[in-house]
Tab-separated table of C-alpha atoms in Angstrom:
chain	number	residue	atom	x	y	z
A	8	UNK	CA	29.711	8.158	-9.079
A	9	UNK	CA	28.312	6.646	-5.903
A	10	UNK	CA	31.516	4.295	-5.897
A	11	UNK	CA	33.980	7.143	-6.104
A	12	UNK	CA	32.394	9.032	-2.809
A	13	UNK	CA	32.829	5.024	-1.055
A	14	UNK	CA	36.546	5.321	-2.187
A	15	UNK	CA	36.726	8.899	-1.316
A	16	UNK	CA	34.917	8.459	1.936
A	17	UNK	CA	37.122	5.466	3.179
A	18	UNK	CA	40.742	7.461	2.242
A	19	UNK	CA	39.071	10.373	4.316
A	20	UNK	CA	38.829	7.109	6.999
A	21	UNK	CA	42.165	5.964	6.856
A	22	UNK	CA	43.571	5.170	10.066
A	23	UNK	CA	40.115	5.800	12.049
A	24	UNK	CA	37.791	3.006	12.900
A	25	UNK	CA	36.545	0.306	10.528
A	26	UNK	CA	33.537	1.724	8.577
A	27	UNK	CA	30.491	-0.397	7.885
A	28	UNK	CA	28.892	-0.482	5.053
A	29	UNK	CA	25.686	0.749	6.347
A	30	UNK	CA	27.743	3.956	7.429
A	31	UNK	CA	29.517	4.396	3.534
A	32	UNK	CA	26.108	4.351	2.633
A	33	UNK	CA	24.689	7.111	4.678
A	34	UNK	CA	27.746	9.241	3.930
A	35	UNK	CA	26.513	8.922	0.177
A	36	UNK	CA	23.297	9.813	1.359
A	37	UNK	CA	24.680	13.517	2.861
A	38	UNK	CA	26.939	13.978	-0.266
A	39	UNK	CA	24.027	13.262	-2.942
A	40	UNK	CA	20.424	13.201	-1.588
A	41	UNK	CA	18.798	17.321	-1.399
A	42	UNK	CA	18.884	18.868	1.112
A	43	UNK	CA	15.339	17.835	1.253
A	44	UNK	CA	15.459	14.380	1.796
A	45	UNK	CA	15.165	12.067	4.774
A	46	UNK	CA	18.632	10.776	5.657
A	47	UNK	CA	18.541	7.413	7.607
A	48	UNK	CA	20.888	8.489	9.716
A	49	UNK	CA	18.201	10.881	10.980
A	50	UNK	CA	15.333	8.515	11.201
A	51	UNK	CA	13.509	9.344	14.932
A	52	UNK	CA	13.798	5.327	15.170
A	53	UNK	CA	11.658	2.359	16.086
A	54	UNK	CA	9.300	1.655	18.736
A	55	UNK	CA	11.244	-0.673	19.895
A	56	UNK	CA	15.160	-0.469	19.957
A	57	UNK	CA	17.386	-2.755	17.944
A	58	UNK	CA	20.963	-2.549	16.897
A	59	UNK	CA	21.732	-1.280	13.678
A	60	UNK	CA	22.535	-3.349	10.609
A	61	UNK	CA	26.105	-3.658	9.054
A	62	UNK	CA	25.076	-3.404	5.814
A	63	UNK	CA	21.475	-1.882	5.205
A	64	UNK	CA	20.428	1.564	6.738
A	65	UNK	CA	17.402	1.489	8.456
A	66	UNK	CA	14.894	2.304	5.420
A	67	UNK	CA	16.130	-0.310	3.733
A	68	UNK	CA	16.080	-2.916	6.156
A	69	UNK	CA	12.508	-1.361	6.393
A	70	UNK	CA	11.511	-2.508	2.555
A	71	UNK	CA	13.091	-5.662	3.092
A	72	UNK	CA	10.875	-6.642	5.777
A	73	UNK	CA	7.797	-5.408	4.328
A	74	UNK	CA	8.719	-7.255	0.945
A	75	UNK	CA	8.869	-10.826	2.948
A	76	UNK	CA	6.093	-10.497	5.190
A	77	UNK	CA	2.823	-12.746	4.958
A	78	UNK	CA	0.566	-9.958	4.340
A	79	UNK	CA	2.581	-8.788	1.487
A	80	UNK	CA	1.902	-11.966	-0.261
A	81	UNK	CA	-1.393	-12.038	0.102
A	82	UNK	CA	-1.701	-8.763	-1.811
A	83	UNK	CA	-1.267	-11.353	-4.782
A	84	UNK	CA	-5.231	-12.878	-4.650
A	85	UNK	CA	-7.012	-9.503	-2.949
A	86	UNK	CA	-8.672	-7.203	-5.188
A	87	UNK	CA	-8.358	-4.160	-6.609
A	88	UNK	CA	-11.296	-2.806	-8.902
A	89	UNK	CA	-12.861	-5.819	-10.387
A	90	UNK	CA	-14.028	-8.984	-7.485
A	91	UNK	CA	-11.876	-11.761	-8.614
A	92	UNK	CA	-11.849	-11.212	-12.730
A	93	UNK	CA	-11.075	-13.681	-15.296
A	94	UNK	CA	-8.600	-12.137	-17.233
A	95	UNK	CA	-5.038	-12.431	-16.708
A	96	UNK	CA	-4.586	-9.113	-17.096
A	97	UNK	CA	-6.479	-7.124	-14.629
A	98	UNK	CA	-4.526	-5.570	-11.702
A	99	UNK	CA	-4.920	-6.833	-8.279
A	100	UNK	CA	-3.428	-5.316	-4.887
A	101	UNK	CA	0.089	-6.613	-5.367
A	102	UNK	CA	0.085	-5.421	-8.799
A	103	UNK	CA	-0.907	-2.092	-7.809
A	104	UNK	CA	1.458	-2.072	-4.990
A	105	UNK	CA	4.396	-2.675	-7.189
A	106	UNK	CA	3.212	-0.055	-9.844
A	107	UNK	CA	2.738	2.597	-7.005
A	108	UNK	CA	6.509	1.761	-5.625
A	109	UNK	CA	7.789	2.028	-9.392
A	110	UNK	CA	5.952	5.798	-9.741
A	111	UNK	CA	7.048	6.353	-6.285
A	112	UNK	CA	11.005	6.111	-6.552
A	113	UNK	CA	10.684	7.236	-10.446
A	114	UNK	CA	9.709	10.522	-8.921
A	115	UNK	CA	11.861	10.176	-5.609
A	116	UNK	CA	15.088	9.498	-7.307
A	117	UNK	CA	14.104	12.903	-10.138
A	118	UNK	CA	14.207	15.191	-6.768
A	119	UNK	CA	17.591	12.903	-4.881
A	120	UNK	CA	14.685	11.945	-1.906
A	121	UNK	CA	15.613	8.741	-0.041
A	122	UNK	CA	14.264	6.021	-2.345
A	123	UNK	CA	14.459	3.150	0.427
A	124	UNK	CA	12.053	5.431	2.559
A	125	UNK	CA	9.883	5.979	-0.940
A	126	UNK	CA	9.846	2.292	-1.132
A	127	UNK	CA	9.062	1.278	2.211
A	128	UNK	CA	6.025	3.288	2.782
A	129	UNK	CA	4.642	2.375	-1.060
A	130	UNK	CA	5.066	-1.641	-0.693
A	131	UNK	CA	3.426	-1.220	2.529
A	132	UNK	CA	1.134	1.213	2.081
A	133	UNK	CA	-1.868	-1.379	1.743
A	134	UNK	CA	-1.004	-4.290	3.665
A	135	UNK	CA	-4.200	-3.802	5.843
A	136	UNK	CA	-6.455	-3.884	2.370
A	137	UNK	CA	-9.362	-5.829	3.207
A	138	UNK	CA	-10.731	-9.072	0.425
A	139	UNK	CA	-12.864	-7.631	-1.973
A	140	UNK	CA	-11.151	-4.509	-2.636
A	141	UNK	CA	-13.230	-1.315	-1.115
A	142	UNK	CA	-16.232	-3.120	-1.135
A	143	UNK	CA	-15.096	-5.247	1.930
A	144	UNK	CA	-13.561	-2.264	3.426
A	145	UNK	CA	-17.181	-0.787	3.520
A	146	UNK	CA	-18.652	-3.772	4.760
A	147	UNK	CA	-16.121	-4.171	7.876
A	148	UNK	CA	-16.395	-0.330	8.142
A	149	UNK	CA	-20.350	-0.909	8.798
A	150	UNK	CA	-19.670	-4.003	11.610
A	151	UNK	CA	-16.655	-3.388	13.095
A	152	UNK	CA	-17.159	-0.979	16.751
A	153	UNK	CA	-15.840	2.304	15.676
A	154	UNK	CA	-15.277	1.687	11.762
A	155	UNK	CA	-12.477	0.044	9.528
A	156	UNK	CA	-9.931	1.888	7.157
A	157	UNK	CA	-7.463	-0.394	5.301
A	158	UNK	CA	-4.658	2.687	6.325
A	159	UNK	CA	-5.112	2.068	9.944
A	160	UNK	CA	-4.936	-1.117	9.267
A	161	UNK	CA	-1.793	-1.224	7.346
A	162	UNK	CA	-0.373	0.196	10.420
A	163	UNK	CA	-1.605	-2.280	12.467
A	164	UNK	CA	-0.922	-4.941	10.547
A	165	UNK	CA	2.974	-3.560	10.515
A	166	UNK	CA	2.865	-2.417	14.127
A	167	UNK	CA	1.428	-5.904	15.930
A	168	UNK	CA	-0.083	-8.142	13.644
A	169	UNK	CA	2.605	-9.761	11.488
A	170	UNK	CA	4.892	-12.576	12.987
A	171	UNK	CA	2.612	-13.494	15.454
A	172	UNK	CA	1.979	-9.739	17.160
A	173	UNK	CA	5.693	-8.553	17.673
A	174	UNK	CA	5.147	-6.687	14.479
A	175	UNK	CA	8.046	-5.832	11.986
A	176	UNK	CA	9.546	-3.081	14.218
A	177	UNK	CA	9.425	-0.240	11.001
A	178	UNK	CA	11.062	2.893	11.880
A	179	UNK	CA	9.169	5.708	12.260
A	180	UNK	CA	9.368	7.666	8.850
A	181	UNK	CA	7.999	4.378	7.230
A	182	UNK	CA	4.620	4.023	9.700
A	183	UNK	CA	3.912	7.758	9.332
A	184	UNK	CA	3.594	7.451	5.691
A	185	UNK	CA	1.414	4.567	5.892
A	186	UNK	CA	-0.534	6.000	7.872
A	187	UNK	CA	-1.116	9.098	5.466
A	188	UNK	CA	-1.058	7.748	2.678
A	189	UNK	CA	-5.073	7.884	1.426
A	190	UNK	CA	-6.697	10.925	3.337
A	191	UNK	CA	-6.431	13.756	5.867
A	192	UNK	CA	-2.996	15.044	6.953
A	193	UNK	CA	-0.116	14.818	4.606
A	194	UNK	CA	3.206	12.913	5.635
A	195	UNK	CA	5.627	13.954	7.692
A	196	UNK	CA	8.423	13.644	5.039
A	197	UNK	CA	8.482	14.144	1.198
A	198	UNK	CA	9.111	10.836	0.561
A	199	UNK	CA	5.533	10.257	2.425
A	200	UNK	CA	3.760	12.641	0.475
A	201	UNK	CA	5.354	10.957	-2.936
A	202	UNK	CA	3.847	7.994	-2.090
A	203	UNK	CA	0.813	9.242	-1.584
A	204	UNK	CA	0.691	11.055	-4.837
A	205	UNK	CA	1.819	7.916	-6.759
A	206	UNK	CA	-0.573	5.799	-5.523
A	207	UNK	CA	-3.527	8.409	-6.939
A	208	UNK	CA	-1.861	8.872	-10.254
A	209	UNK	CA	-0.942	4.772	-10.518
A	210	UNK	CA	-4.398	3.442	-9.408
A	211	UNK	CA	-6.306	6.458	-11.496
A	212	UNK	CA	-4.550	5.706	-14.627
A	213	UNK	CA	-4.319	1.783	-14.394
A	214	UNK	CA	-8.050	1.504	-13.401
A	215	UNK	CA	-8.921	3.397	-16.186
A	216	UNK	CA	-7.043	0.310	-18.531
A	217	UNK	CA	-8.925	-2.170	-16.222
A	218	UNK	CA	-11.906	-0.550	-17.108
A	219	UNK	CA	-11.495	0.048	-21.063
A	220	UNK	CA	-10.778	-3.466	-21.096
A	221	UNK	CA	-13.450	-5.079	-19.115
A	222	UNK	CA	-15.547	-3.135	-21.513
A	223	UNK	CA	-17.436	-0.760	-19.022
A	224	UNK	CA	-15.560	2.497	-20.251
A	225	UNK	CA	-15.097	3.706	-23.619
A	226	UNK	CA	-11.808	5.700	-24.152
A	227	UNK	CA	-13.669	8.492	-25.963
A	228	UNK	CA	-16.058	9.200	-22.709
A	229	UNK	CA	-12.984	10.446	-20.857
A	230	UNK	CA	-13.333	14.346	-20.791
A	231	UNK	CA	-11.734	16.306	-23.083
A	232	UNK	CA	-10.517	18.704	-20.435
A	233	UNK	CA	-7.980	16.225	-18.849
A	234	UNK	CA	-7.220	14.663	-21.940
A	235	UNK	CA	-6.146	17.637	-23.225
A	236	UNK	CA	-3.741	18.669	-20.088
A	237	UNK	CA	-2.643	14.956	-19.162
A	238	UNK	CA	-2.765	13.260	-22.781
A	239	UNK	CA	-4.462	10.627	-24.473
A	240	UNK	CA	-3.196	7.121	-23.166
A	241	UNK	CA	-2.257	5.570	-19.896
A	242	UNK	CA	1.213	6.380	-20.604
A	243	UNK	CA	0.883	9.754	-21.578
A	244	UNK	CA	-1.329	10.563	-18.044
A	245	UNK	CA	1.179	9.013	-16.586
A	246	UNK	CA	4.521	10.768	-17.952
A	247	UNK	CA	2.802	13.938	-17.688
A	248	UNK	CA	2.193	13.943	-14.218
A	249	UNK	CA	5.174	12.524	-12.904
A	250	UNK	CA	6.933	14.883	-14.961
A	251	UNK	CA	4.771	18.076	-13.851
A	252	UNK	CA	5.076	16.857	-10.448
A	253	UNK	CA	9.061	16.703	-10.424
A	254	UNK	CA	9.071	19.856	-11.844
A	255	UNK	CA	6.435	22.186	-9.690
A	256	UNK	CA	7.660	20.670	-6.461
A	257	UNK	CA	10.025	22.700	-4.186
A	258	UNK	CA	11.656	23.076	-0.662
A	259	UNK	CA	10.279	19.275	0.044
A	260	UNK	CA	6.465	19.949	-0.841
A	261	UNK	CA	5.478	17.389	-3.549
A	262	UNK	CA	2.947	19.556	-5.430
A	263	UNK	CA	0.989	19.553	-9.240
A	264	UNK	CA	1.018	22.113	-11.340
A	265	UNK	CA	-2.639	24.047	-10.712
A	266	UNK	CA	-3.786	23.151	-14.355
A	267	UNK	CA	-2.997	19.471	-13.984
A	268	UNK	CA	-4.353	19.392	-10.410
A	269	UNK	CA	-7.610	20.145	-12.526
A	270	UNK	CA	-7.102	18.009	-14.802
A	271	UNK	CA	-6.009	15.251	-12.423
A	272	UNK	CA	-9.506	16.514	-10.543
A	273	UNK	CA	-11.448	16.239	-13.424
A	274	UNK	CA	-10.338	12.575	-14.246
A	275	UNK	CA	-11.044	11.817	-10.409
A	276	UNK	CA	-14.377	13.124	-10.256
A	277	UNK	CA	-15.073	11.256	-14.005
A	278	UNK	CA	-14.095	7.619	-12.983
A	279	UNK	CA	-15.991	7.969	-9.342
A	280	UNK	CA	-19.398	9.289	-11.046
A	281	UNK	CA	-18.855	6.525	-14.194
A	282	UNK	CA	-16.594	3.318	-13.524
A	283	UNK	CA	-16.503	3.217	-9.618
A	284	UNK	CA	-20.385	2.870	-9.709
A	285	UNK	CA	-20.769	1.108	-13.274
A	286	UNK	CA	-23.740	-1.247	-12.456
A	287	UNK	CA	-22.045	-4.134	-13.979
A	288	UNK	CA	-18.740	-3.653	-12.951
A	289	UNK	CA	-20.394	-3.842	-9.543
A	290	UNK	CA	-23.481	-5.947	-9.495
A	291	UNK	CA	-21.192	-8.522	-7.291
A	292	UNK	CA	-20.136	-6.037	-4.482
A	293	UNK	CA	-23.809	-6.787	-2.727
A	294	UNK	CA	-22.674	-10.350	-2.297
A	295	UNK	CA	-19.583	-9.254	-0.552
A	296	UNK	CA	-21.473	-7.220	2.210
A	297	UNK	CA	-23.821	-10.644	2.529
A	298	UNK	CA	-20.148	-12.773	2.610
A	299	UNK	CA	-18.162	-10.010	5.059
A	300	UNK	CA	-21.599	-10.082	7.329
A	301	UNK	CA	-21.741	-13.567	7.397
A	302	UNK	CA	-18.444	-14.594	8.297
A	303	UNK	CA	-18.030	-11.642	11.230
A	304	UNK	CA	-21.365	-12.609	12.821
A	305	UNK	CA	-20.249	-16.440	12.243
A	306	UNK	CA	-16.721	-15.939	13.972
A	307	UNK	CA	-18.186	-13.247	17.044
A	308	UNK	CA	-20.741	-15.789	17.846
A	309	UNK	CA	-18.197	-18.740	17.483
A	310	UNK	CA	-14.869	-17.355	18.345
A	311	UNK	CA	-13.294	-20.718	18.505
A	312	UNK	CA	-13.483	-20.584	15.437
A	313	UNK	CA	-10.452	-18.141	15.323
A	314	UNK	CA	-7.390	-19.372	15.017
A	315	UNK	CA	-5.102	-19.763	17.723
A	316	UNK	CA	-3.145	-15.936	17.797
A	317	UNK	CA	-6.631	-14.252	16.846
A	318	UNK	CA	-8.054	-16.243	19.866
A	319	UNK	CA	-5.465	-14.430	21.829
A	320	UNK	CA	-6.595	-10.972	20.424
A	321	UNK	CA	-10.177	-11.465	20.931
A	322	UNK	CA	-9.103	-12.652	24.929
A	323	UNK	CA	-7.143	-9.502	25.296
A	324	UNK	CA	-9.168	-6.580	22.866
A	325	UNK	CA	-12.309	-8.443	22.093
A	326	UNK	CA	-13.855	-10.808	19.842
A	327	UNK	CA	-14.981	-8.222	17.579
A	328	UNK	CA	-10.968	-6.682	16.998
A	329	UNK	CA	-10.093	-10.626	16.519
A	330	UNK	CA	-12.889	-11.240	13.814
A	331	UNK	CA	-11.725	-8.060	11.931
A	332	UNK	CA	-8.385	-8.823	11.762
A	333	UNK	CA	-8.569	-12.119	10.668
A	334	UNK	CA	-11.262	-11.418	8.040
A	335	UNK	CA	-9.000	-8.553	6.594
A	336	UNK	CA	-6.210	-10.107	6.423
A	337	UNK	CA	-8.218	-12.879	4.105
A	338	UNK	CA	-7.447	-12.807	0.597
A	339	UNK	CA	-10.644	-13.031	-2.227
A	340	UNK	CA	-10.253	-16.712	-2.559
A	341	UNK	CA	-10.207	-17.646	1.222
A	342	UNK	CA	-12.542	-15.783	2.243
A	343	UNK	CA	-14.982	-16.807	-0.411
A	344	UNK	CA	-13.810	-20.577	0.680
A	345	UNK	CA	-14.345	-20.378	4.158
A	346	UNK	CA	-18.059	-18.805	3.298
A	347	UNK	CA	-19.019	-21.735	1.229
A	348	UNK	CA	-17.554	-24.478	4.003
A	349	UNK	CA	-19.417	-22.540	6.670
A	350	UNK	CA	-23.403	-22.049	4.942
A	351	UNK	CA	-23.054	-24.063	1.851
A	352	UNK	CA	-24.605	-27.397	2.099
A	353	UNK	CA	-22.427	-29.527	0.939
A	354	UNK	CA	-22.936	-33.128	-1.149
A	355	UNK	CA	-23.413	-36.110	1.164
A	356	UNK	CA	-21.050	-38.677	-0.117
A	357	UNK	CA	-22.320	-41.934	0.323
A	358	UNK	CA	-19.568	-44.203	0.656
């Protein structure tokens, strides 16, 4: 179909200037996306101007440079529920990441939103996600001179801190649903507010499997009252509300049903007064406030210590700014390294 409006679109051309790809594509945007959707041709741009791409439209261009970015693969070895588990099996923050995107354009493609924009905002939607999962988020929120949150982050991380502080330059559209994603006020577009409803029903559902299977929550404790709206198994939440979702939202507001907004609620309120707080689950998140504290206080009272471009951020917004970035941009492993090096004794080697 999409090939036939390109052939369609460039006979309508004939005899006019050449057409780029990028623009074919946007004209398939106006003929198929609703009426809804965020075109790219429409995007209210970048902070700082650039010339457009032949090929990709700006949202696009967007998810590619999210995708190869350094923070983005160090989602890989940060956590997500459980500090550093054994298992193979147990989701991390990349893993999430990619299971929010999937959700995200399942549910943006149902209602013909701009999937590139849906994509965007969900593979970067947690970039600024400190080691340690919440638990270091917590801990940097305690030190840090007017608090931490891994969303503002994300945006700074996007905005100044990747290749070397000229930042990757995202378009508008893309930043603002970063930015919203968690808490507080909703998106500017629907493909923000997808995201943001994709990320609850992905890391809901999949922490509930993390959790089954680390043994700290029995299936049959989950109350009846959701199970009964939103099903039985991970898949089954899932389908249902993506599927509820696609079908109760209208003129661009991305809204539940009201009975599985309950139910949704009720599953919420279950896994933060059971699993979030599960004293075994957690009985290593005090260590992480000892590890975050001791490497912040370690790098403000050493900052050469930082590396060279944090040294550069603690000269021009403090040491304090410099020792926050760096530490939350550490993965679990580094940071845990670096802690050991710095108050470990180590074994004298006697040559």
């Amino acid at each position: 179909m999409h090939g036939f409006i390109v052939l369609i679109y460039r006979d309508q051309r004939k005899g006019a200037d050449s057409v780029t790809i990028r623009e074919e594509t946007e004209a398939i945007e106006r003929q198929t996306f609703s009426r809804y959707a965020t075109l790219s041709e429409h995007s209210r741009g970048r902070r700082g101007a650039e010339e457009q791409d032949p090929i990709r439209p700006c949202f696009q261009r967007d998810r590619d440079r999210i995708l190869h970015c350094k923070a983005f693969r160090r989602l890989k070895q940060k956590t997500q529920v459980f500090l550093s588990p054994e298992g193979d099996h147990y989701r991390t923050r990349l893993t999430h990441t990619l299971e929010v995107s999937q959700i995200a354009r399942t549910i943006s493609r149902a209602l013909r939103l701009n999937e590139d924009l849906t994509e965007a905002i969900a593979l970067g939607h947690d970039l600024g996600h400190t080691p340690f999962g919440h638990a270091g988020e917590r801990a940097l929120n305690r030190l840090c001179p007017g608090g931490f949150t891994h969303f503002r982050q994300s945006l700074r991380v996007v905005d100044y801190l990747e290749k070397d502080g000229k930042g990757l330059n995202l378009s508008w559209e893309v930043r603002n649903g970063i930015i919203t994603h968690t808490t507080g006020t909703w998106a500017r577009t629907p493909e923000g507010c997808v995201v943001r409803r994709a990320d609850h029903i992905a890391f809901l559902n999949h922490d509930i499997e993390d959790a089954v299977g680390a043994g700290v929550l029995d299936p049959r404790q989950i109350p009846p009252e959701a199970t009964a709206v939103l099903g039985n198994t991970k898949s089954q939440r899932i389908t249902t509300m993506i599927t509820d979702l696609v079908e109760h939202s209208q003129n661009g507001r991305i809204n539940f049903s009201p009975e599985v907004e309950a139910a949704y609620a009720v599953l919420k309120d279950f896994m933060y007064s059971t699993v979030y707080v599960d004293r075994e689950a957690k009985r290593e998140e005090k260590k992480v406030d000892k590890l975050i504290e001791g490497l912040y206080e370690r790098l403000c009272g050493d900052p050469d210590l930082l590396p060279n471009f944090y040294l550069q951020i603690a000269y021009n917004e403090g040491v304090d700014r410099a020792a926050t970035d760096y530490i939350s941009g550490m993965s679990d492993e580094f940071a845990t390294r670096l802690f050991v090096e710095w108050f470990v004794p180590q074994k004298w080697q006697v040559l």
